[in-house]
Amino acid sequence: MTISVASGKGGTGKTTVAVGLALALEQQVQLLDCDVEEPNSHLFLQLEPELSAEQDSKGQSEAKAGVRSSEDFSILVPRIDQDKCTACGLCSAFCEYGALARLKDKLLVFDNLCHGCGGCKIVCPEGAITEAPRPIGKLVSAAVPGVDLLYGDLNSGEVLAPPLIRAVKRHIGAAPGGTEGPPVIIDSPPGTTCPMVTAVKDSDFSILVTENTPFGLHDLELAVEVLNDLDMPMGVVINRSDIGRSDVEEFCRKKNLPVLMRIPYSREIAEFYARGESIVAADPDFRRRFQEMYIRIEELVAERRAVK
Amino acid sequence: MKICITSQGEERASNVDPRFGRCAHFCFYDTESSEYRFEPNEFATGVGGVGVQTSQYMAEQEVDAVLTGQVGPNAFKTLNAAGIEVYPNAEGTVESAVQAFLAGEFEKTSGATGPARHS
């Protein structure tokens, strides 16, 4: 079962919910932080400080609880063999992103414009195009008791979040023997554009986190529209549910969206958050509430499957 | 000599379009025949790399010089590699820009004049 945690508006509490749910469940879970432009689920898991490259090369990064290991993530960009290239222009005509310019007798390649699709290599009739890796970010993994964490960390200035998000999601593991693997919780980037769609796609269920404000409602409406287009079953968590004023509850009733949880505004939760500690540490009752929410989601997914 | 002026409209009295890659129209001016020819910029609504695509088109049209507002780094690199001169900071009408160019009032740039833009 894969559950994605998303929201139209940033700062509503996606990470609070994703980490809270991951820590509350009794079984081992995979937590995938797909908010690759600003991953921060790991901040709430009390990981060891990151090793310097020097320490790392001394082999101290063995699989130990809370220790991160990371690898570069690259996309493949074209390299032109100018001897074989006839400047026919098929590759630059194919490229939607202007990453290849055909001039009279040569080709210019713009690595920063390339989306790494590999199409130019396929259309080249001369076999003049090979591919070279260009790192755009890192894949980082760490394990703490109960949670296998994996996140993407996009390099500053890079815009290609979706390929890195797909790379994180390729690590969704099935259990040995082909049976369904452990629960997977995806912390999605905020918003309603390509990175969010890439993160939530193929989930069994999406939790939309919102807040009781006009901004929260406005962006919730947008997120619901996107998820409806994806035919995604969903439910809503209202954070800081007892302050602000908007029609979130009424909207959910009208759209027949289950409100899965209401998290009241609490100084205690905020204090724990400020120290980088999870909501389930702040208030142990949330352990039970997240477990119940998970069971409810399982039921909603089963109902939906029965209807189909 | 063939020059291209980025234009907001299809007439000599149209204003120069300050954008290069996403300009609305191209005006091709032939210094020998003194003829103006306008056409819409089909790359203007592209998803990305528009400066590169427009620059490649300039090379295909065998343009010798470009008269525009600003050019970004990708466009400049492409135009430069194609041997096309770039004269930035053009303004006013297309016709007045051409006259000013012919009078030698423009200075060509040896680098990009603005940042790359995504849209």
Short mmCIF file of C-alpha atoms in Angstrom, two decimals:
data_model
loop_
_atom_site.label_atom_id
_atom_site.label_comp_id
_atom_site.label_asym_id
_atom_site.label_seq_id
_atom_site.Cartn_x
_atom_site.Cartn_y
_atom_site.Cartn_z
CA MET A 1 0.00 0.00 0.00
CA THR A 2 1.39 3.36 -1.05
CA ILE A 3 0.01 6.52 0.54
CA SER A 4 1.10 9.93 -0.70
CA VAL A 5 0.83 13.02 1.47
CA ALA A 6 0.27 16.14 -0.59
CA SER A 7 -1.19 19.64 -0.43
CA GLY A 8 -1.77 22.53 -2.76
CA LYS A 9 -0.38 25.02 -0.27
CA GLY A 10 3.09 24.78 1.23
CA GLY A 11 3.57 24.78 4.99
CA THR A 12 0.30 23.08 5.88
CA GLY A 13 1.91 20.10 7.61
CA LYS A 14 2.62 17.45 4.95
CA THR A 15 5.87 16.44 6.60
CA THR A 16 4.29 16.44 10.06
CA VAL A 17 1.64 14.00 8.80
CA ALA A 18 4.00 11.85 6.70
CA VAL A 19 6.57 11.42 9.48
CA GLY A 20 3.88 11.04 12.15
CA LEU A 21 2.19 8.27 10.19
CA ALA A 22 5.52 6.53 9.46
CA LEU A 23 6.54 6.54 13.13
CA ALA A 24 3.10 5.56 14.43
CA LEU A 25 2.68 2.36 12.44
CA GLU A 26 3.86 -0.80 14.18
CA GLN A 27 5.22 -2.47 11.07
CA GLN A 28 8.37 -1.46 9.18
CA VAL A 29 7.55 1.29 6.63
CA GLN A 30 9.30 3.01 3.75
CA LEU A 31 9.22 6.79 3.94
CA LEU A 32 10.07 8.46 0.63
CA ASP A 33 10.64 12.19 0.79
CA CYS A 34 9.89 13.30 -2.77
CA ASP A 35 9.98 17.01 -1.95
CA VAL A 36 13.40 17.01 -3.61
CA GLU A 37 13.79 20.78 -3.77
CA GLU A 38 13.54 21.03 0.00
CA PRO A 39 13.52 17.57 1.57
CA ASN A 40 13.08 17.76 5.33
CA SER A 41 11.41 14.59 6.59
CA HIS A 42 14.86 13.51 7.75
CA LEU A 43 15.04 16.46 10.13
CA PHE A 44 12.38 14.79 12.28
CA LEU A 45 14.07 11.39 12.47
CA GLN A 46 17.09 12.20 14.67
CA LEU A 47 19.70 10.99 12.20
CA GLU A 48 23.42 11.01 12.88
CA PRO A 49 25.29 14.10 11.67
CA GLU A 50 26.40 13.73 8.07
CA LEU A 51 29.91 12.38 7.59
CA SER A 52 32.42 14.43 5.70
CA ALA A 53 33.65 12.94 2.43
CA GLU A 54 36.94 12.07 4.15
CA GLN A 55 35.28 10.16 6.99
CA ASP A 56 33.03 8.49 4.48
CA SER A 57 35.97 7.17 2.47
CA LYS A 58 37.32 5.56 5.61
CA GLY A 59 34.36 3.22 5.43
CA GLN A 60 32.53 4.53 8.46
CA SER A 61 29.20 4.73 6.74
CA GLU A 62 28.21 1.09 7.13
CA ALA A 63 24.53 0.36 7.57
CA LYS A 64 24.15 1.66 11.08
CA ALA A 65 20.96 3.11 12.48
CA GLY A 66 20.55 6.77 11.63
CA VAL A 67 23.57 7.01 9.36
CA ARG A 68 23.02 8.42 5.93
CA SER A 69 24.52 7.11 2.74
CA SER A 70 24.16 8.98 -0.50
CA GLU A 71 24.86 8.56 -4.18
CA ASP A 72 24.85 11.03 -7.05
CA PHE A 73 21.85 11.06 -9.32
CA SER A 74 22.51 12.02 -12.92
CA ILE A 75 20.53 12.46 -16.08
CA LEU A 76 22.10 11.48 -19.41
CA VAL A 77 22.91 14.34 -21.76
CA PRO A 78 24.07 14.05 -25.40
CA ARG A 79 27.66 14.18 -26.57
CA ILE A 80 28.25 14.69 -30.30
CA ASP A 81 30.94 12.96 -32.31
CA GLN A 82 31.61 15.90 -34.65
CA ASP A 83 33.41 13.57 -37.11
CA LYS A 84 30.29 11.44 -37.60
CA CYS A 85 27.80 14.33 -37.36
CA THR A 86 26.57 15.59 -40.73
CA ALA A 87 24.62 18.50 -39.16
CA CYS A 88 21.42 17.08 -40.66
CA GLY A 89 19.43 18.73 -37.88
CA LEU A 90 17.11 15.82 -37.01
CA CYS A 91 18.18 15.88 -33.36
CA SER A 92 17.68 19.60 -32.88
CA ALA A 93 14.30 19.43 -34.66
CA PHE A 94 13.30 16.63 -32.29
CA CYS A 95 14.37 18.39 -29.09
CA GLU A 96 11.40 20.16 -27.53
CA TYR A 97 13.68 22.06 -25.13
CA GLY A 98 16.16 23.64 -27.53
CA ALA A 99 19.07 21.71 -26.01
CA LEU A 100 20.66 21.14 -29.43
CA ALA A 101 21.36 23.94 -31.91
CA ARG A 102 22.20 22.99 -35.48
CA LEU A 103 24.41 25.53 -37.17
CA LYS A 104 25.76 25.21 -40.71
CA ASP A 105 28.48 22.69 -40.00
CA LYS A 106 28.22 21.86 -36.32
CA LEU A 107 26.00 21.16 -33.36
CA LEU A 108 25.93 23.02 -30.07
CA VAL A 109 24.73 21.17 -26.97
CA PHE A 110 23.17 23.00 -24.01
CA ASP A 111 23.44 20.61 -21.06
CA ASN A 112 21.40 22.93 -18.84
CA LEU A 113 18.41 22.78 -21.20
CA CYS A 114 18.47 18.98 -21.70
CA HIS A 115 15.75 16.99 -19.94
CA GLY A 116 17.59 13.72 -20.50
CA CYS A 117 14.93 11.99 -22.61
CA GLY A 118 17.45 10.35 -24.96
CA GLY A 119 15.34 11.07 -28.06
CA CYS A 120 18.17 12.78 -29.94
CA LYS A 121 20.27 9.62 -29.75
CA ILE A 122 17.41 7.57 -31.17
CA VAL A 123 16.68 9.88 -34.12
CA CYS A 124 20.35 10.38 -35.12
CA PRO A 125 20.85 8.41 -38.36
CA GLU A 126 24.66 8.60 -38.12
CA GLY A 127 25.13 7.12 -34.66
CA ALA A 128 26.96 10.33 -33.79
CA ILE A 129 25.34 10.80 -30.37
CA THR A 130 26.49 9.13 -27.18
CA GLU A 131 25.34 10.04 -23.69
CA ALA A 132 27.22 11.28 -20.66
CA PRO A 133 25.92 11.56 -17.10
CA ARG A 134 25.30 15.01 -15.64
CA PRO A 135 24.69 14.96 -11.85
CA ILE A 136 21.63 16.97 -10.84
CA GLY A 137 21.17 15.79 -7.27
CA LYS A 138 21.63 13.06 -4.70
CA LEU A 139 19.72 10.04 -3.49
CA VAL A 140 20.09 9.73 0.26
CA SER A 141 19.04 6.80 2.41
CA ALA A 142 19.01 6.12 6.14
CA ALA A 143 17.24 3.76 8.49
CA VAL A 144 15.91 4.36 11.98
CA PRO A 145 13.93 1.79 13.97
CA GLY A 146 10.68 1.16 12.08
CA VAL A 147 11.41 3.49 9.17
CA ASP A 148 13.50 3.09 6.03
CA LEU A 149 13.95 6.63 4.76
CA LEU A 150 14.92 7.58 1.23
CA TYR A 151 14.99 11.09 -0.14
CA GLY A 152 16.10 13.02 -3.15
CA ASP A 153 18.09 16.22 -2.80
CA LEU A 154 18.15 18.32 -5.97
CA ASN A 155 21.26 20.45 -6.49
CA SER A 156 20.74 24.20 -6.16
CA GLY A 157 19.77 25.84 -9.41
CA GLU A 158 18.53 22.63 -11.05
CA VAL A 159 14.95 22.56 -12.30
CA LEU A 160 14.46 18.89 -13.17
CA ALA A 161 12.70 17.64 -10.06
CA PRO A 162 10.59 14.94 -11.79
CA PRO A 163 13.47 12.65 -12.88
CA LEU A 164 14.89 12.67 -9.34
CA ILE A 165 11.42 12.02 -7.88
CA ARG A 166 11.01 9.05 -10.24
CA ALA A 167 14.43 7.76 -9.14
CA VAL A 168 13.35 7.92 -5.47
CA LYS A 169 10.14 6.07 -6.33
CA ARG A 170 11.99 3.32 -8.18
CA HIS A 171 13.16 2.19 -4.72
CA ILE A 172 9.64 1.25 -3.66
CA GLY A 173 10.31 -2.32 -2.66
CA ALA A 174 8.13 -5.39 -2.91
CA ALA A 175 8.62 -8.01 -0.23
CA PRO A 176 10.42 -11.24 -1.18
CA GLY A 177 8.18 -13.74 -2.93
CA GLY A 178 6.30 -11.04 -4.83
CA THR A 179 3.81 -10.35 -2.05
CA GLU A 180 2.88 -6.79 -1.24
CA GLY A 181 5.79 -4.97 0.36
CA PRO A 182 5.81 -2.80 3.46
CA PRO A 183 3.59 0.31 3.58
CA VAL A 184 5.10 3.18 1.60
CA ILE A 185 4.53 6.78 2.63
CA ILE A 186 5.40 9.49 0.12
CA ASP A 187 6.01 13.06 1.26
CA SER A 188 5.05 15.03 -1.88
CA PRO A 189 6.26 18.49 -2.93
CA PRO A 190 3.62 21.19 -2.44
CA GLY A 191 1.64 22.58 -5.34
CA THR A 192 -0.21 21.11 -8.28
CA THR A 193 2.40 20.93 -11.05
CA CYS A 194 4.70 18.26 -12.51
CA PRO A 195 6.71 17.50 -9.33
CA MET A 196 3.53 16.95 -7.28
CA VAL A 197 1.91 14.84 -10.00
CA THR A 198 5.09 12.75 -10.38
CA ALA A 199 5.22 12.18 -6.62
CA VAL A 200 1.59 11.12 -6.07
CA LYS A 201 1.05 9.18 -9.32
CA ASP A 202 0.45 5.45 -8.85
CA SER A 203 -0.27 5.79 -5.12
CA ASP A 204 -3.17 3.79 -3.73
CA PHE A 205 -4.39 6.81 -1.77
CA SER A 206 -3.55 10.48 -1.24
CA ILE A 207 -3.86 12.42 1.98
CA LEU A 208 -4.34 16.14 1.34
CA VAL A 209 -3.18 18.25 4.24
CA THR A 210 -4.77 21.67 4.54
CA GLU A 211 -5.44 24.37 7.08
CA ASN A 212 -8.54 26.26 8.05
CA THR A 213 -7.80 29.43 6.14
CA PRO A 214 -8.97 30.92 2.85
CA PHE A 215 -5.50 30.14 1.42
CA GLY A 216 -5.70 26.55 2.60
CA LEU A 217 -9.14 26.11 1.07
CA HIS A 218 -8.21 27.74 -2.23
CA ASP A 219 -5.19 25.52 -2.73
CA LEU A 220 -7.05 22.44 -1.48
CA GLU A 221 -9.60 22.97 -4.24
CA LEU A 222 -6.80 23.00 -6.83
CA ALA A 223 -5.18 19.87 -5.40
CA VAL A 224 -8.51 18.03 -5.38
CA GLU A 225 -9.00 18.91 -9.05
CA VAL A 226 -5.57 17.46 -9.93
CA LEU A 227 -6.18 14.27 -7.94
CA ASN A 228 -9.60 13.84 -9.54
CA ASP A 229 -7.91 14.03 -12.94
CA LEU A 230 -5.58 11.27 -11.75
CA ASP A 231 -8.61 9.27 -10.53
CA MET A 232 -6.94 9.10 -7.11
CA PRO A 233 -8.88 8.19 -3.95
CA MET A 234 -8.21 10.82 -1.30
CA GLY A 235 -8.97 12.14 2.14
CA VAL A 236 -8.22 15.36 4.00
CA VAL A 237 -6.28 16.18 7.16
CA ILE A 238 -7.08 19.61 8.59
CA ASN A 239 -4.14 21.04 10.49
CA ARG A 240 -4.53 23.80 13.09
CA SER A 241 -8.18 22.88 12.74
CA ASP A 242 -9.45 25.05 15.58
CA ILE A 243 -8.05 28.38 14.41
CA GLY A 244 -8.62 30.39 11.27
CA ARG A 245 -11.89 30.59 9.50
CA SER A 246 -12.86 29.09 6.22
CA ASP A 247 -15.20 26.64 4.65
CA VAL A 248 -12.87 23.67 4.46
CA GLU A 249 -15.27 21.38 6.33
CA GLU A 250 -18.17 22.38 4.15
CA PHE A 251 -16.10 21.94 0.99
CA CYS A 252 -15.18 18.41 2.10
CA ARG A 253 -18.83 17.57 2.79
CA LYS A 254 -19.90 18.89 -0.59
CA LYS A 255 -17.17 16.99 -2.44
CA ASN A 256 -17.76 13.88 -0.36
CA LEU A 257 -14.15 13.93 0.87
CA PRO A 258 -13.54 12.10 4.14
CA VAL A 259 -11.89 14.26 6.81
CA LEU A 260 -9.38 11.75 8.18
CA MET A 261 -7.98 13.79 11.04
CA ARG A 262 -8.20 17.19 12.66
CA ILE A 263 -5.03 18.39 14.33
CA PRO A 264 -5.78 21.24 16.71
CA TYR A 265 -3.40 24.13 17.16
CA SER A 266 -1.24 23.22 20.12
CA ARG A 267 1.67 25.01 21.65
CA GLU A 268 3.13 21.67 22.66
CA ILE A 269 3.15 20.26 19.11
CA ALA A 270 4.72 23.52 17.92
CA GLU A 271 7.44 23.32 20.57
CA PHE A 272 8.32 19.75 19.60
CA TYR A 273 8.27 20.73 15.93
CA ALA A 274 10.64 23.60 16.68
CA ARG A 275 13.08 21.11 18.22
CA GLY A 276 12.82 18.78 15.22
CA GLU A 277 10.70 16.20 17.01
CA SER A 278 7.69 14.44 15.64
CA ILE A 279 4.06 15.00 16.54
CA VAL A 280 3.84 11.45 17.94
CA ALA A 281 6.64 12.34 20.36
CA ALA A 282 4.76 15.49 21.38
CA ASP A 283 1.51 13.71 22.08
CA PRO A 284 1.50 9.91 22.29
CA ASP A 285 -2.23 9.91 21.60
CA PHE A 286 -1.35 10.72 18.00
CA ARG A 287 0.27 7.29 17.67
CA ARG A 288 -3.19 5.75 18.14
CA ARG A 289 -4.86 8.37 15.97
CA PHE A 290 -2.47 7.78 13.05
CA GLN A 291 -2.90 4.01 13.40
CA GLU A 292 -6.67 4.46 13.22
CA MET A 293 -6.30 6.73 10.24
CA TYR A 294 -4.22 4.07 8.48
CA ILE A 295 -6.93 1.45 9.10
CA ARG A 296 -9.56 3.84 7.76
CA ILE A 297 -7.47 4.43 4.64
CA GLU A 298 -7.12 0.66 4.14
CA GLU A 299 -10.91 0.40 4.31
CA LEU A 300 -11.42 3.27 1.87
CA VAL A 301 -8.97 1.70 -0.59
CA ALA A 302 -10.65 -1.71 -0.24
CA GLU A 303 -14.11 -0.16 -0.80
CA ARG A 304 -12.86 1.60 -3.86
CA ARG A 305 -11.32 -1.59 -5.26
CA ALA A 306 -14.59 -3.43 -4.67
CA VAL A 307 -16.51 -0.80 -6.67
CA LYS A 308 -14.12 -1.00 -9.64
CA MET B 1 23.55 42.50 -45.40
CA LYS B 2 20.50 40.94 -43.79
CA ILE B 3 19.43 42.07 -40.35
CA CYS B 4 16.62 40.84 -38.14
CA ILE B 5 14.75 43.20 -35.83
CA THR B 6 12.52 41.70 -33.13
CA SER B 7 9.12 43.34 -33.48
CA GLN B 8 5.88 43.54 -31.52
CA GLY B 9 3.79 43.85 -34.70
CA GLU B 10 3.84 43.42 -38.45
CA GLU B 11 4.48 46.98 -39.55
CA ARG B 12 7.43 49.31 -39.81
CA ALA B 13 5.65 51.51 -37.26
CA SER B 14 5.42 48.59 -34.81
CA ASN B 15 7.58 48.84 -31.72
CA VAL B 16 10.73 46.80 -31.30
CA ASP B 17 10.04 43.77 -29.11
CA PRO B 18 12.54 43.91 -26.21
CA ARG B 19 12.53 40.10 -25.94
CA PHE B 20 14.66 38.12 -28.35
CA GLY B 21 13.58 34.47 -28.14
CA ARG B 22 9.94 35.14 -27.35
CA CYS B 23 9.43 38.22 -29.53
CA ALA B 24 6.06 38.34 -31.30
CA HIS B 25 7.38 38.88 -34.84
CA PHE B 26 10.60 38.95 -36.79
CA CYS B 27 11.31 41.74 -39.23
CA PHE B 28 13.96 40.87 -41.83
CA TYR B 29 15.55 43.91 -43.41
CA ASP B 30 17.81 43.76 -46.43
CA THR B 31 20.27 46.66 -46.51
CA GLU B 32 20.79 46.32 -50.27
CA SER B 33 17.16 46.32 -51.40
CA SER B 34 15.87 48.31 -48.36
CA GLU B 35 13.03 45.77 -48.13
CA TYR B 36 11.19 44.89 -44.94
CA ARG B 37 9.65 41.44 -44.49
CA PHE B 38 7.64 40.46 -41.38
CA GLU B 39 6.73 37.05 -40.11
CA PRO B 40 5.33 35.70 -36.80
CA ASN B 41 7.77 34.02 -34.41
CA GLU B 42 6.60 30.43 -34.21
CA PHE B 43 9.00 29.67 -31.38
CA ALA B 44 7.49 32.30 -29.07
CA THR B 45 5.29 29.87 -27.16
CA GLY B 46 7.80 26.99 -26.91
CA VAL B 47 8.27 25.18 -23.61
CA GLY B 48 11.94 25.96 -23.21
CA GLY B 49 15.22 26.67 -24.95
CA VAL B 50 13.41 29.25 -27.05
CA GLY B 51 16.47 31.51 -27.32
CA VAL B 52 18.44 28.62 -28.81
CA GLN B 53 15.69 27.68 -31.26
CA THR B 54 15.20 31.28 -32.39
CA SER B 55 18.97 31.70 -32.81
CA GLN B 56 19.18 28.56 -34.92
CA TYR B 57 16.42 29.98 -37.09
CA MET B 58 18.41 33.20 -37.51
CA ALA B 59 21.32 31.08 -38.78
CA GLU B 60 19.03 29.20 -41.18
CA GLN B 61 17.74 32.52 -42.52
CA GLU B 62 21.35 33.60 -43.06
CA VAL B 63 20.94 36.70 -40.95
CA ASP B 64 24.12 38.72 -40.41
CA ALA B 65 22.99 40.83 -37.45
CA VAL B 66 20.23 40.86 -34.86
CA LEU B 67 18.71 44.07 -33.50
CA THR B 68 16.79 43.52 -30.26
CA GLY B 69 16.26 44.53 -26.63
CA GLN B 70 17.99 41.86 -24.56
CA VAL B 71 19.60 38.49 -25.30
CA GLY B 72 20.18 35.70 -22.78
CA PRO B 73 23.26 33.49 -22.44
CA ASN B 74 21.99 30.51 -24.46
CA ALA B 75 20.82 32.69 -27.33
CA PHE B 76 24.05 34.68 -27.34
CA LYS B 77 26.20 31.56 -27.38
CA THR B 78 24.27 30.20 -30.37
CA LEU B 79 24.24 33.46 -32.33
CA ASN B 80 27.92 33.97 -31.63
CA ALA B 81 28.80 30.44 -32.79
CA ALA B 82 26.84 31.13 -35.99
CA GLY B 83 28.82 34.32 -36.56
CA ILE B 84 25.77 36.57 -36.15
CA GLU B 85 26.38 39.99 -34.59
CA VAL B 86 24.07 41.06 -31.77
CA TYR B 87 23.01 44.69 -31.24
CA PRO B 88 21.00 45.03 -28.00
CA ASN B 89 19.04 47.88 -26.37
CA ALA B 90 17.02 48.66 -29.49
CA GLU B 91 13.80 50.59 -28.86
CA GLY B 92 11.21 52.73 -30.59
CA THR B 93 9.69 51.65 -33.89
CA VAL B 94 11.21 49.03 -36.15
CA GLU B 95 11.82 51.64 -38.82
CA SER B 96 13.53 54.09 -36.48
CA ALA B 97 15.70 51.27 -35.12
CA VAL B 98 16.76 50.35 -38.65
CA GLN B 99 17.60 53.98 -39.43
CA ALA B 100 19.60 54.32 -36.23
CA PHE B 101 21.44 51.08 -37.05
CA LEU B 102 22.28 52.30 -40.56
CA ALA B 103 23.52 55.56 -39.06
CA GLY B 104 25.93 53.51 -36.94
CA GLU B 105 24.28 54.40 -33.63
CA PHE B 106 24.24 50.84 -32.27
CA GLU B 107 27.04 49.06 -30.50
CA LYS B 108 27.30 45.32 -30.78
CA THR B 109 27.55 43.28 -27.62
CA SER B 110 30.22 40.73 -26.84
CA GLY B 111 28.08 38.86 -24.32
CA ALA B 112 24.59 38.15 -23.04
CA THR B 113 22.73 41.21 -21.76
CA GLY B 114 20.27 39.42 -19.49
CA PRO B 115 19.67 36.17 -17.63
CA ALA B 116 18.24 32.98 -19.13
CA ARG B 117 14.48 32.90 -18.72
CA HIS B 118 12.24 29.90 -18.43
CA SER B 119 9.10 31.47 -19.81
#
